[in-house]
Short mmCIF file of C-alpha atoms in Angstrom, two decimals:
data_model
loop_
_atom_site.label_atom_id
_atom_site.label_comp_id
_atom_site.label_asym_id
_atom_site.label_seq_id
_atom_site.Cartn_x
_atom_site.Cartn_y
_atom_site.Cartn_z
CA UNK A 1 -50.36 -258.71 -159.77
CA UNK A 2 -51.48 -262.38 -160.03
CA UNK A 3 -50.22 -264.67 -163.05
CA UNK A 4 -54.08 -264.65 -164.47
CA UNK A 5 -54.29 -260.91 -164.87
CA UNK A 6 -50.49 -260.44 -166.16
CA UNK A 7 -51.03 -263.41 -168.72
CA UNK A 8 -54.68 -262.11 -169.95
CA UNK A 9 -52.97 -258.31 -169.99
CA UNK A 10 -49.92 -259.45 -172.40
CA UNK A 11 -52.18 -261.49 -174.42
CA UNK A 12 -54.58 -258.66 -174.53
CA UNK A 13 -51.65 -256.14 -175.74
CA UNK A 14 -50.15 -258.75 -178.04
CA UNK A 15 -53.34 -259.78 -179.75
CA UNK A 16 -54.42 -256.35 -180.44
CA UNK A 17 -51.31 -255.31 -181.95
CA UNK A 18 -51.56 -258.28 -184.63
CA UNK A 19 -55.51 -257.17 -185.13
CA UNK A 20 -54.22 -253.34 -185.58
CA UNK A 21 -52.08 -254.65 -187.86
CA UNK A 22 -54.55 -256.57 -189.98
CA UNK A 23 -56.98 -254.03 -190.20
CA UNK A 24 -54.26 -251.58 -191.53
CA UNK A 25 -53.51 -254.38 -193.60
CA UNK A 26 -57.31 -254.59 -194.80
CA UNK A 27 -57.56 -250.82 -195.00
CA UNK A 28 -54.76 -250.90 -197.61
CA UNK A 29 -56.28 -253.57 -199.60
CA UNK A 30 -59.48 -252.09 -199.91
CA UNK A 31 -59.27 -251.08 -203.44
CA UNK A 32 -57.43 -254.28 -204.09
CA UNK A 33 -58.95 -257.54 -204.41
CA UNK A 34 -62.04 -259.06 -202.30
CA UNK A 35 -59.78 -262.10 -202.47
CA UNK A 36 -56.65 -260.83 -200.68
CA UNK A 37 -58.76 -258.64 -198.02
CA UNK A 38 -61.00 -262.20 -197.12
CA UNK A 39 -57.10 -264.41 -197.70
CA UNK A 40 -56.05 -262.12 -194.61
CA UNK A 41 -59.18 -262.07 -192.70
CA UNK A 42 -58.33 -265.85 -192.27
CA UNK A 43 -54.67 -265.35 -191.32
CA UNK A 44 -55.21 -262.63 -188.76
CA UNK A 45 -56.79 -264.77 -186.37
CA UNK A 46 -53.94 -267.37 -186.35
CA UNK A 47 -51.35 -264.50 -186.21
CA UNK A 48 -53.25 -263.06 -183.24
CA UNK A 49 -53.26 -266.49 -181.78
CA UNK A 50 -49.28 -267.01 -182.37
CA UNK A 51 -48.78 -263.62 -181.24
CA UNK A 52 -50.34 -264.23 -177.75
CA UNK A 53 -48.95 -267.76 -177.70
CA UNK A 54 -45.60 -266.22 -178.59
CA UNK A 55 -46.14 -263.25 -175.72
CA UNK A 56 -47.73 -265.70 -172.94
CA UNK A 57 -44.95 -268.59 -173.54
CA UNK A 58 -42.80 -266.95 -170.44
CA UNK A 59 -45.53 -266.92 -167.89
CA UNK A 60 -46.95 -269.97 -168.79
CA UNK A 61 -44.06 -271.79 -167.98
CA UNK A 62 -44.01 -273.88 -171.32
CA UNK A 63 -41.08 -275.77 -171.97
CA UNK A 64 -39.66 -275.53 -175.49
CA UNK A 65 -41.01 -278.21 -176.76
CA UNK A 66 -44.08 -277.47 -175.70
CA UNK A 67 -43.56 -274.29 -177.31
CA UNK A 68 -42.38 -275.37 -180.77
CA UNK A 69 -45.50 -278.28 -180.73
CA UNK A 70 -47.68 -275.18 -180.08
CA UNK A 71 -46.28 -272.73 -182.80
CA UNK A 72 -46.65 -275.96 -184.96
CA UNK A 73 -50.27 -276.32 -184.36
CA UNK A 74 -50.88 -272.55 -185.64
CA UNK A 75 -49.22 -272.74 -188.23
CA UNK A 76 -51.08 -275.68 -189.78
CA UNK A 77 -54.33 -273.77 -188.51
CA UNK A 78 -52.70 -270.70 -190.42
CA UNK A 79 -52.03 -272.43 -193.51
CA UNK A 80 -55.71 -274.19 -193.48
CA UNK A 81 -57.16 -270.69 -192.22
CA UNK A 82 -54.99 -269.43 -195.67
CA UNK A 83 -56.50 -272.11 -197.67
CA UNK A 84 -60.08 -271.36 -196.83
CA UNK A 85 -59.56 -267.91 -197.45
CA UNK A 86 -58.62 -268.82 -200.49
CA UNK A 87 -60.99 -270.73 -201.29
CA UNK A 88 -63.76 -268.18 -200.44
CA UNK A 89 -62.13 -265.66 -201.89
CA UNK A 90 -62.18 -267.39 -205.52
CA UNK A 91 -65.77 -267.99 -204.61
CA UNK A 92 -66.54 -264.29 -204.20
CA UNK A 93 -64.58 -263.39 -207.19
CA UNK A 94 -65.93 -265.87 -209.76
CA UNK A 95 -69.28 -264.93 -208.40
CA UNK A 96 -68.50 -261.44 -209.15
CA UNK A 97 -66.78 -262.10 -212.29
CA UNK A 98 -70.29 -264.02 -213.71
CA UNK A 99 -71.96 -260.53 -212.74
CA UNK A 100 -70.01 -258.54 -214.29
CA UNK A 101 -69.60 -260.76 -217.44
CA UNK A 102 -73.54 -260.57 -217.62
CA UNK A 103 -73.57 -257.22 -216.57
CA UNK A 104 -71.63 -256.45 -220.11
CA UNK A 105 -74.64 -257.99 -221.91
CA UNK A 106 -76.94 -255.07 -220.87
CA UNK A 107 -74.60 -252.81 -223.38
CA UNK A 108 -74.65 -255.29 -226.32
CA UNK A 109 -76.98 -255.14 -229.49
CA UNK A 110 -80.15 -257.04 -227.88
CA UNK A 111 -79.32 -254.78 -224.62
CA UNK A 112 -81.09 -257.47 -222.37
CA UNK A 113 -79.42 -258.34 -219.36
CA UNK A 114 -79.17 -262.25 -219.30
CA UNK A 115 -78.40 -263.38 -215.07
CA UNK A 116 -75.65 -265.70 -214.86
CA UNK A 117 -76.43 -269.31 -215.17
CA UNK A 118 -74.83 -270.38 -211.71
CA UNK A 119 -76.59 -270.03 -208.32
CA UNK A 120 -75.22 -266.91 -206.45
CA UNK A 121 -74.16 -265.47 -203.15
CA UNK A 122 -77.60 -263.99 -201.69
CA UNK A 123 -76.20 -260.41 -202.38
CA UNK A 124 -74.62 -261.23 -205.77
CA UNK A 125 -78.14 -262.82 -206.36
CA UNK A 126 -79.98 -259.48 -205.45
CA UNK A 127 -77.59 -256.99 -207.48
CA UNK A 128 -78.28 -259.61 -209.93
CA UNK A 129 -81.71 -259.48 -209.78
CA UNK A 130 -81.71 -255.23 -209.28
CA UNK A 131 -80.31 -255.78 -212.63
CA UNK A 132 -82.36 -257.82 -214.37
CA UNK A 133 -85.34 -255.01 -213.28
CA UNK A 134 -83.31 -252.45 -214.18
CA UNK A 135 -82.86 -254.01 -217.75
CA UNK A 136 -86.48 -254.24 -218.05
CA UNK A 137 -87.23 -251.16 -217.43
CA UNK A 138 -84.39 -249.89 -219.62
CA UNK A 139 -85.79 -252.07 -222.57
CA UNK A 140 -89.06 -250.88 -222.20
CA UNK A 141 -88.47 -247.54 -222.12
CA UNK A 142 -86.02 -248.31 -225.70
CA UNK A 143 -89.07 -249.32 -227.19
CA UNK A 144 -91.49 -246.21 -225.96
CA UNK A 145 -88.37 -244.13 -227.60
CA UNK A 146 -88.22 -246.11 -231.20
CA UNK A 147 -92.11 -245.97 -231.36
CA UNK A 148 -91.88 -242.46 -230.51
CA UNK A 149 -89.27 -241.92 -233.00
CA UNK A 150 -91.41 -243.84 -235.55
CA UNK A 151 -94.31 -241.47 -235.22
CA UNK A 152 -92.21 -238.64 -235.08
CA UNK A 153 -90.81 -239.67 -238.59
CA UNK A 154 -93.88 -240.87 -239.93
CA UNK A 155 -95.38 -236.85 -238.81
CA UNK A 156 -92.46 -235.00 -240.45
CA UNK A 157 -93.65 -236.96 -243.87
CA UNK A 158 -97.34 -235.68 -243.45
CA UNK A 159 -96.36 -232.60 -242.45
CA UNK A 160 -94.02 -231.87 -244.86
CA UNK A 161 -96.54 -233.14 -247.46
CA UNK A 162 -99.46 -231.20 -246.01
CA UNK A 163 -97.41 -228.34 -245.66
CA UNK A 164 -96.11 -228.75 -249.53
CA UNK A 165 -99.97 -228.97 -250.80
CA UNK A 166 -101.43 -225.55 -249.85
CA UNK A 167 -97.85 -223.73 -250.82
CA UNK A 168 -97.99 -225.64 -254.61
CA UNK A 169 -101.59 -224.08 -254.46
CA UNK A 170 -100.21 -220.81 -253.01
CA UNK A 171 -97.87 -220.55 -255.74
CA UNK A 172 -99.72 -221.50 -258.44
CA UNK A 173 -102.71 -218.95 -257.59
CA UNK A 174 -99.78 -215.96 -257.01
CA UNK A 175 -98.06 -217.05 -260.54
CA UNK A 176 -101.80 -217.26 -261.95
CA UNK A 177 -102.59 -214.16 -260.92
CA UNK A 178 -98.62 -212.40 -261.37
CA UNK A 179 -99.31 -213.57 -265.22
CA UNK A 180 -103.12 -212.10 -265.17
CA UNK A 181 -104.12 -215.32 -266.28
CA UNK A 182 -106.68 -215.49 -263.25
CA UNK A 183 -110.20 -215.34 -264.55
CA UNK A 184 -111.54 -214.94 -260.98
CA UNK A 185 -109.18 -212.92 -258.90
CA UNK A 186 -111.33 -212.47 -255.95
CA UNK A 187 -111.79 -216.12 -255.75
CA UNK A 188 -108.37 -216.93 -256.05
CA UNK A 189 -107.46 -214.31 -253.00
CA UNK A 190 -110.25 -215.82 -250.88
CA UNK A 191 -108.85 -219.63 -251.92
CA UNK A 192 -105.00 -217.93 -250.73
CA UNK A 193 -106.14 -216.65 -247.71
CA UNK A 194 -107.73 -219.78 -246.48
CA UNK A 195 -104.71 -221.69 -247.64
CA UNK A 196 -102.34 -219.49 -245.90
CA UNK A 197 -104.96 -219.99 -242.59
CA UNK A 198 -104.69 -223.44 -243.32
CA UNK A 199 -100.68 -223.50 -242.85
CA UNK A 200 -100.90 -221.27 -240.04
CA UNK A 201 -103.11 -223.35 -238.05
CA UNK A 202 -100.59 -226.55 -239.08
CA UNK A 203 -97.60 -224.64 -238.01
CA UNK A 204 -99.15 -223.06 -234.61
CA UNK A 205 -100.56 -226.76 -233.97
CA UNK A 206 -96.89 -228.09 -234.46
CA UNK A 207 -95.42 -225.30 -232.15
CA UNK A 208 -98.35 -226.42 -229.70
CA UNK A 209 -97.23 -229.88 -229.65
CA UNK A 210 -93.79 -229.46 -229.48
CA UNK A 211 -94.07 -227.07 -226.64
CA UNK A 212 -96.13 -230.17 -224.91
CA UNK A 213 -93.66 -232.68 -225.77
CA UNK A 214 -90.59 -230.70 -224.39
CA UNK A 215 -92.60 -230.03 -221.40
CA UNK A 216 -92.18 -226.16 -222.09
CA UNK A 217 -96.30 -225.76 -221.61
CA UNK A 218 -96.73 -222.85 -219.43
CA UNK A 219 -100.27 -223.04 -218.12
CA UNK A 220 -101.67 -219.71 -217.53
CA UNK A 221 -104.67 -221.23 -215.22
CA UNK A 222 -107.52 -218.60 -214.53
CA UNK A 223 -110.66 -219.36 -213.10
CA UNK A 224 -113.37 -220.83 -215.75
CA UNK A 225 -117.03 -221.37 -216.07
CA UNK A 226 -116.80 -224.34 -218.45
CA UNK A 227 -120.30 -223.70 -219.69
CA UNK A 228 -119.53 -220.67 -221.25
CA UNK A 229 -116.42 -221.93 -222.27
CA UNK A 230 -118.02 -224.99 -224.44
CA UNK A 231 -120.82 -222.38 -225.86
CA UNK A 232 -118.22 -219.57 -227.04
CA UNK A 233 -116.19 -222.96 -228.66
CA UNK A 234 -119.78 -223.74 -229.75
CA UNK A 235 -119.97 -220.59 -231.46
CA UNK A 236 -116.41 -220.38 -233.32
CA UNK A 237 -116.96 -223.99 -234.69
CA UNK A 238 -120.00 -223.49 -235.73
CA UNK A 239 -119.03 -222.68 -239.14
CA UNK A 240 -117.23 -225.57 -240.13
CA UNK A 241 -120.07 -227.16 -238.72
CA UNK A 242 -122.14 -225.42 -241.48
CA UNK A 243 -119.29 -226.23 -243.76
CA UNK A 244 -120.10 -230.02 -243.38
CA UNK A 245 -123.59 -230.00 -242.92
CA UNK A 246 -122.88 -231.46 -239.33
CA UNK A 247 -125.41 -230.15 -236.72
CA UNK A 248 -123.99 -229.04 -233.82
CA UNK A 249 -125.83 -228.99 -230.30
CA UNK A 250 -124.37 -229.30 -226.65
CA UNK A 251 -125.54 -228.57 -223.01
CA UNK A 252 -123.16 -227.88 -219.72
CA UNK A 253 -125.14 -228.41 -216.22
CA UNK A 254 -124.37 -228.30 -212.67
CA UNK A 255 -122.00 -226.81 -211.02
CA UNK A 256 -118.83 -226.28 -213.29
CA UNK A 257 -115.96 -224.56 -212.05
CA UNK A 258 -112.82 -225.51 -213.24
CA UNK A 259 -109.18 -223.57 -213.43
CA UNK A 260 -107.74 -223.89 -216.17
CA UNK A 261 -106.04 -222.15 -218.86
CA UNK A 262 -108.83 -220.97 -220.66
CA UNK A 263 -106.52 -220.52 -224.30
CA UNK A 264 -105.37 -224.40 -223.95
CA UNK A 265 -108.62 -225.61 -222.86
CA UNK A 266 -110.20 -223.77 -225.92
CA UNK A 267 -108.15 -225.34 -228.10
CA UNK A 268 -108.52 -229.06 -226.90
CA UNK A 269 -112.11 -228.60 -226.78
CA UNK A 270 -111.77 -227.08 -230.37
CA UNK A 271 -109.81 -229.39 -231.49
CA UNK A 272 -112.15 -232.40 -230.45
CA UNK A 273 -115.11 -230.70 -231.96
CA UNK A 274 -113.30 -230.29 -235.20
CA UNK A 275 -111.94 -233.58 -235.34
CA UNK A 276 -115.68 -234.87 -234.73
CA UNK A 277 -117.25 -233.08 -237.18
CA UNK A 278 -114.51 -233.62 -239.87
CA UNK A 279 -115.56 -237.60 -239.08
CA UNK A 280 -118.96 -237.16 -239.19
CA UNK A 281 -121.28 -237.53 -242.62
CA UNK A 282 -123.06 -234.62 -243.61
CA UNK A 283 -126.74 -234.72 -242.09
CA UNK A 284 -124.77 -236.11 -239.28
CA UNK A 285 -124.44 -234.77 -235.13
CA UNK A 286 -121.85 -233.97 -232.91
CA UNK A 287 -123.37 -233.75 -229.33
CA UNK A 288 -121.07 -231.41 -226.72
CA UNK A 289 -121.79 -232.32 -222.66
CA UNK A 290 -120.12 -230.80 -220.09
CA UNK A 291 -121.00 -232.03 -216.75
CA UNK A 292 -119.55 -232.70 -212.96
CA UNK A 293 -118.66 -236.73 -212.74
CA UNK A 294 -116.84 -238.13 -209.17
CA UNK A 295 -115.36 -234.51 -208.44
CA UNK A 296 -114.41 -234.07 -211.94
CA UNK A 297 -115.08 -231.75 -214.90
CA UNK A 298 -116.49 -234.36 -217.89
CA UNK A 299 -116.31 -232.59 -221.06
CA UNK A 300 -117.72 -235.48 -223.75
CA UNK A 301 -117.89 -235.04 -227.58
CA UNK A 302 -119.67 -237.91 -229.13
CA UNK A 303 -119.67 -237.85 -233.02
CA UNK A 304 -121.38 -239.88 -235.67
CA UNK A 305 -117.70 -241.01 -237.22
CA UNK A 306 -119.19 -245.10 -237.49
CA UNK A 307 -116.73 -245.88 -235.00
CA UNK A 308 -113.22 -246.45 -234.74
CA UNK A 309 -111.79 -249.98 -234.86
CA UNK A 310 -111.30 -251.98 -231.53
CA UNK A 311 -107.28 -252.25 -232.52
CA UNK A 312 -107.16 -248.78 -233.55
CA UNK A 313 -108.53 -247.16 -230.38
CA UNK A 314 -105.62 -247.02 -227.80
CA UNK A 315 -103.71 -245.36 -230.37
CA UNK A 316 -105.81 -242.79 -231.36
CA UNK A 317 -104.25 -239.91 -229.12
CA UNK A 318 -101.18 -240.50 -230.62
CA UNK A 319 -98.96 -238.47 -232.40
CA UNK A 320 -99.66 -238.69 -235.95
CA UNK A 321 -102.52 -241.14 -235.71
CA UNK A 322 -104.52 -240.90 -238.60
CA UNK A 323 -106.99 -243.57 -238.32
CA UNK A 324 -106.91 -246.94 -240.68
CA UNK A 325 -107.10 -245.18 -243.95
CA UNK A 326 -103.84 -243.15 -242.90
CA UNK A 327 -102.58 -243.10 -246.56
CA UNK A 328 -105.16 -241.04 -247.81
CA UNK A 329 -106.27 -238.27 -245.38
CA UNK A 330 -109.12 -236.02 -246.19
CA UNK A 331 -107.99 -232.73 -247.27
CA UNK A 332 -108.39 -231.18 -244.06
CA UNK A 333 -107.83 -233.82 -241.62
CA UNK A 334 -104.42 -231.89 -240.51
CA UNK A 335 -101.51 -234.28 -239.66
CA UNK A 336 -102.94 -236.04 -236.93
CA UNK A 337 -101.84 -233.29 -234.42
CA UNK A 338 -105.35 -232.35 -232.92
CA UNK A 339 -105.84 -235.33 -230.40
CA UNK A 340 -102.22 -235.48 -229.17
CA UNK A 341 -102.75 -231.85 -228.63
CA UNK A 342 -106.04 -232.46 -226.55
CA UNK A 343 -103.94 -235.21 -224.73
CA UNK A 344 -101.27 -233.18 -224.00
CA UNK A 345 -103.76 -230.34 -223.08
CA UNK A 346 -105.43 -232.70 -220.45
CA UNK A 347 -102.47 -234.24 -219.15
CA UNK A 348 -101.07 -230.40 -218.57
CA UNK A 349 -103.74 -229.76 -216.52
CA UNK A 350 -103.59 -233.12 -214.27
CA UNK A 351 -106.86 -234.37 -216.59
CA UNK A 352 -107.29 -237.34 -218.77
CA UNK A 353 -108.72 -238.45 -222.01
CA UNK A 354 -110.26 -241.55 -223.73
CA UNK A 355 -112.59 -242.58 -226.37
CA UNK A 356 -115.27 -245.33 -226.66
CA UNK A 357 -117.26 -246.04 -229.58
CA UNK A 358 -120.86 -245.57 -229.23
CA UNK A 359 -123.67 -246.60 -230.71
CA UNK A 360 -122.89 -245.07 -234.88
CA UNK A 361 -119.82 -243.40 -233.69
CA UNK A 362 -117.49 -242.47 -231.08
CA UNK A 363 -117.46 -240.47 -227.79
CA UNK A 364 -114.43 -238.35 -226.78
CA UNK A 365 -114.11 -237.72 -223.18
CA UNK A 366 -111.98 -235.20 -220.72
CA UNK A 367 -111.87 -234.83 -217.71
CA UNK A 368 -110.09 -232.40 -215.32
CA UNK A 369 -110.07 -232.04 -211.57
CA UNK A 370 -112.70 -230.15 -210.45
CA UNK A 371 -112.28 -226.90 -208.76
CA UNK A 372 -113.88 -227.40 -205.58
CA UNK A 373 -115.70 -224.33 -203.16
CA UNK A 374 -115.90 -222.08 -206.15
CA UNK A 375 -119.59 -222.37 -206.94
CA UNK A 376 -119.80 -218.48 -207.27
CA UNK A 377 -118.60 -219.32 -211.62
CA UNK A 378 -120.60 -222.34 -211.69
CA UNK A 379 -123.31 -222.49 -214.20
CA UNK A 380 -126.89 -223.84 -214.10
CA UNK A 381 -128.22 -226.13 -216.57
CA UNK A 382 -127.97 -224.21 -219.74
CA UNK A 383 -129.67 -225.65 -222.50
CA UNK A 384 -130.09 -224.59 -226.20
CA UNK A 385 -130.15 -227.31 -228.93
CA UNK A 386 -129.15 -225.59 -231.84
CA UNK A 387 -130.03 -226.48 -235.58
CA UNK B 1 -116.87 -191.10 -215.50
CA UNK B 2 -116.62 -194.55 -213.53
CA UNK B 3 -118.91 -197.53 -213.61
CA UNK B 4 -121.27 -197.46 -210.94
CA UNK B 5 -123.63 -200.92 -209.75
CA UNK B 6 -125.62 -200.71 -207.35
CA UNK B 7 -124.50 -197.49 -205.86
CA UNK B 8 -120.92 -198.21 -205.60
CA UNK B 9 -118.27 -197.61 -207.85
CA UNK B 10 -116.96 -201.05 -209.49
CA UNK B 11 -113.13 -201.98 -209.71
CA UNK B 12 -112.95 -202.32 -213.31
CA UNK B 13 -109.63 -202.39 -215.90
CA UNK B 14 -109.47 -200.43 -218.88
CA UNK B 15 -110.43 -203.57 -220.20
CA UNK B 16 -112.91 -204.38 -218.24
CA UNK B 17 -114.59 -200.89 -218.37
CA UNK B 18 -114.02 -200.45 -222.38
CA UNK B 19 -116.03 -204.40 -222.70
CA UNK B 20 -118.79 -203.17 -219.95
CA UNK B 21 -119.15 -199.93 -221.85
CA UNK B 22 -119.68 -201.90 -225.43
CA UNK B 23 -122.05 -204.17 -223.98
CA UNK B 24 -124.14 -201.47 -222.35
CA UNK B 25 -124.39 -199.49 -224.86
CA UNK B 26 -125.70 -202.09 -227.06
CA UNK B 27 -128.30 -203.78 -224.77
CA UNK B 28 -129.88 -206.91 -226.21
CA UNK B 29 -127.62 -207.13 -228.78
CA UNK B 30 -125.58 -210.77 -228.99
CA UNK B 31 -122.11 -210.49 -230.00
CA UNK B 32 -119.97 -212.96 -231.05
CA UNK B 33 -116.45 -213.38 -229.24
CA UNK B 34 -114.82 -212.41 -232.55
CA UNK B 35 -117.07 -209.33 -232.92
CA UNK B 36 -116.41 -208.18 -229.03
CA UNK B 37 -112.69 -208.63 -229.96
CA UNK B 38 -112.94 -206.61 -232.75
CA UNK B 39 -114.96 -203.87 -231.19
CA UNK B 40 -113.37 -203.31 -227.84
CA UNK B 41 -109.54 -204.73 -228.74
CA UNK B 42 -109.40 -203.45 -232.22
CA UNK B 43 -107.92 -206.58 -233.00
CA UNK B 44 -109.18 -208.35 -236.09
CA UNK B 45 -107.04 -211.74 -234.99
CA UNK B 46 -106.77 -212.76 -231.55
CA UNK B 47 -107.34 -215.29 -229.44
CA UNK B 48 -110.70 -215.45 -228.68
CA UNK B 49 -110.54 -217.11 -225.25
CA UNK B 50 -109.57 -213.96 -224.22
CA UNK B 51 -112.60 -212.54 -224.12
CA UNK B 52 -114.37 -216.31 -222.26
CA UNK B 53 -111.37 -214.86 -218.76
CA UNK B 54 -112.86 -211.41 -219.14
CA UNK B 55 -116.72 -211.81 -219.56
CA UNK B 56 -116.05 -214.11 -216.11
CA UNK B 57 -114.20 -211.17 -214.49
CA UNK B 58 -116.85 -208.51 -214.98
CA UNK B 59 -119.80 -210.90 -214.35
CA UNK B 60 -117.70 -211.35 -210.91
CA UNK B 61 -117.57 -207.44 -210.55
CA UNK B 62 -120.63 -206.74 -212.25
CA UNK B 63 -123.54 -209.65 -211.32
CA UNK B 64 -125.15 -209.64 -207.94
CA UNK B 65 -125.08 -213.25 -208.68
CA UNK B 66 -122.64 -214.21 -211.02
CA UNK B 67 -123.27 -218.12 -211.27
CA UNK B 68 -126.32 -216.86 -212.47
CA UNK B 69 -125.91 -213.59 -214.30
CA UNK B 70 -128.90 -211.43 -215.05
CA UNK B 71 -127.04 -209.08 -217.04
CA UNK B 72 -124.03 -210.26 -218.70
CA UNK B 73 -125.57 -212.71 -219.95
CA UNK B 74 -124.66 -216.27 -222.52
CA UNK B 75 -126.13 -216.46 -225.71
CA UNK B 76 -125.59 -219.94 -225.64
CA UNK B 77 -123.86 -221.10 -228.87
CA UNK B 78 -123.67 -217.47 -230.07
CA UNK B 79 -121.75 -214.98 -227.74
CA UNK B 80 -122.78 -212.68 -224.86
CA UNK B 81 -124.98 -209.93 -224.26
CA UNK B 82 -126.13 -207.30 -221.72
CA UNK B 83 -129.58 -207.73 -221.00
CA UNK B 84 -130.47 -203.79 -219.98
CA UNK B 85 -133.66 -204.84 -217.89
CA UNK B 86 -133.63 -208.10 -216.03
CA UNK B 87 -137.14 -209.71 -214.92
#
């Protein structure tokens, strides 16, 4: 075997073992300190190289001297190998420590994660940065929840106050009538019955909504021929209609199939109407058009409300939005349940709402994803203006 | 006795058939959802789009054409009747 092969074989063996060694070392330090694991990632080397040194001395014929200068010079290289280490390891672990020190600001009061004020390692930069979005987000989503909460207070106090109006009246009518001190008592049982109608629409509207809201809408989706749908909720709103001497006339043309779930769709489309001819003056119209629009179903309700203002209008499908004059709701105006119903309605159904004000009022519009190659339910213009 | 169109015997429900039956038997006559409810349910409270799924079933059974129905047909506003002699 030739000197060059024996030297590069116990250099080879020698080496490795010191490497071996220092990754066991590293392997045991992983849940210790970045510092120590990158402190002996610099002495390794310089071990490996004293090792092999150490190992080769024989067959290189070195004298002693030579030998001890040699050892010298690696240890000096150790001990600045050490020092750098060092050095980069505090480096690492102050950059760390600024993370994690603005890290802790995302839990305090403001909750807004504040990036440390010192330039960063590219990685500690982009955790940093990951964090700083995350923050965002997290403070955004804080403020969806406290104006959610808001409205969700502000609808307990209607509700409870609606609800409290017709049951004073309820009890007032029984004791009225308990006492015989009714003079009318049909009247009164007619004015209870609509009462107790009136608090079972509020509390089935309030089981609606909080069946959207926990997501625990269960569409039952059946195939629909919108125009009949709009004429039958034609027909059963017709007499509120007649109630506020609104006139009431709609049309549905083309081609509208649609599957839906004909209850919930009844009931958006109810609600809209109602909530249109509740804002419209007596002698007033509320104009009903269902129509095909870009491959959707367009299901408009334009009233003669006088508009809604600019400021007010993204928030009308709100929960609890009662319009500007909030404080003093008409008798029937419910507690602002009906749009976030329709809303929720849509939404369940992959649809979407909006209003715009028209010319002396406002247009309500749905829309829902048409229901394509099912022609055979669609409806022809259908027509009847109605007085 | 089972509902016959146009020679063959139609797949109907109870439902169905009971609804068909009313209609028939009152040709002409425009009935509220409410009042078809009442009449072929026997329910005095309901919900009414019940009766919107079913009126779109028969038509579908019923109609030669039921995108445009002859028979069944919408009283637009009003209800649904069954028109006993279609032009």
């Amino acid at each position: 075997m030739s000197a060059q092969v024996q030297i590069f074989l116990i250099a080879a063996g020698c080496t490795s073992a010191v490497g071996l060694a220092g990754m066991g070392v590293i392997r045991l330090l992983r849940r210790a300190s970045l510092r120590l694991s990158i402190q002996a990632s610099g002495a390794v080397p310089v071990l490996a190289i004293v090792a092999g040194t150490l190992g080769t001395a024989e067959a290189m014929f070195l004298s002693q001297h030579d030998l001890g200068v040699v050892v010298m010079v690696c240890v000096i290289a150790g001990v600045v190998a050490s020092a750098f280490g060092w050095l980069l390891g505090r480096q690492v672990a102050s950059g760390s420590a600024a993370l994690r020190q603005a890290a802790r600001s995302l839990a305090d009061g403001a909750g807004q994660f504040r990036p440390p004020g010192r330039p960063l390692a590219a990685e500690f930069a982009a955790l940093s940065k990951e964090l700083a979005d995350t923050s965002a987000k997290l403070a955004e989503s804080r403020a969806k929840e406290r104006a959610l909460e808001q409205s969700r207070r502000q609808l307990v106090a209607w509700v409870s106050h609606d609800l409290r109006t017709p049951l004073a009246g309820l009890r007032a009518m029984a004791e009225a009538l308990e006492d015989g001190l009714a003079a009318d008592p049909p009247r009164y049982h007619k004015q209870m019955r609509a009462e107790a109608e009136r608090l079972a629409t509020m509390v089935d509207d309030l089981f609606e909504l909080s069946r959207i809201q926990s997501g625990a809408l269960r569409l039952s989706p059946d195939q629909i021929a919108l125009g009949d749908l709009v004429s039958d909720v034609l027909a059963s709103t017709e007499a509120l209609a007649r109630e506020h001497g609104v006139r009431l006339d709609g049309r549905a043309t083309g081609q509208l199939a649609l599957r839906a779930d004909p209850r919930e769709l009844s009931r958006a489309l109810t609600n809209l109407l109602a909530n249109a001819i509740r804002h419209t003056p007596p002698d007033g119209c509320v104009h009903v058009e269902a129509r095909p629009e870009d491959g959707e179903v367009l299901l408009a309700v334009a009233d003669g409300c006088g508009g809604i203002p600019e400021a007010d209008l993204p928030h009308v499908f709100d929960l609890a939005w009662r319009g500007t004059d909030a404080r003093s709701p008409a008798p029937d105006s419910g507690a602002g349940l009906g749009l976030a119903i329709v809303r929720g309605v849509a939404e369940a159904h992959r649809g979407s709402v909006r209003v715009m004000n028209t010319g002396d009022g406002c247009c309500f519009e749905m829309r829902l994803p048409a229901c394509l190659g099912q022609g055979s339910i669609g409806r022809e213009a259908m027509q009847t203006p109605r007085s | 006795m089972p509902a016959l169109a146009r020679g063959t015997v139609l797949d109907l429900t109870v439902r169905e058939f009971d609804l068909l039956a009313f209609l028939v038997s009152h040709p002409g006559r425009a009935f509220t959802r409410a009042e078809l409810l009442e009449h072929v349910w026997g329910w005095s409270v309901g919900d009414l789009s019940t009766i919107t799924v079913y009126v779109r079933r028969l038509r579908d059974k019923v109609e030669r054409e039921p995108a445009s129905p002859a028979q069944l047909q919408t009283v637009w506003g009003v209800g649904y009747r069954w028109e006993a002699n279609p032009a």
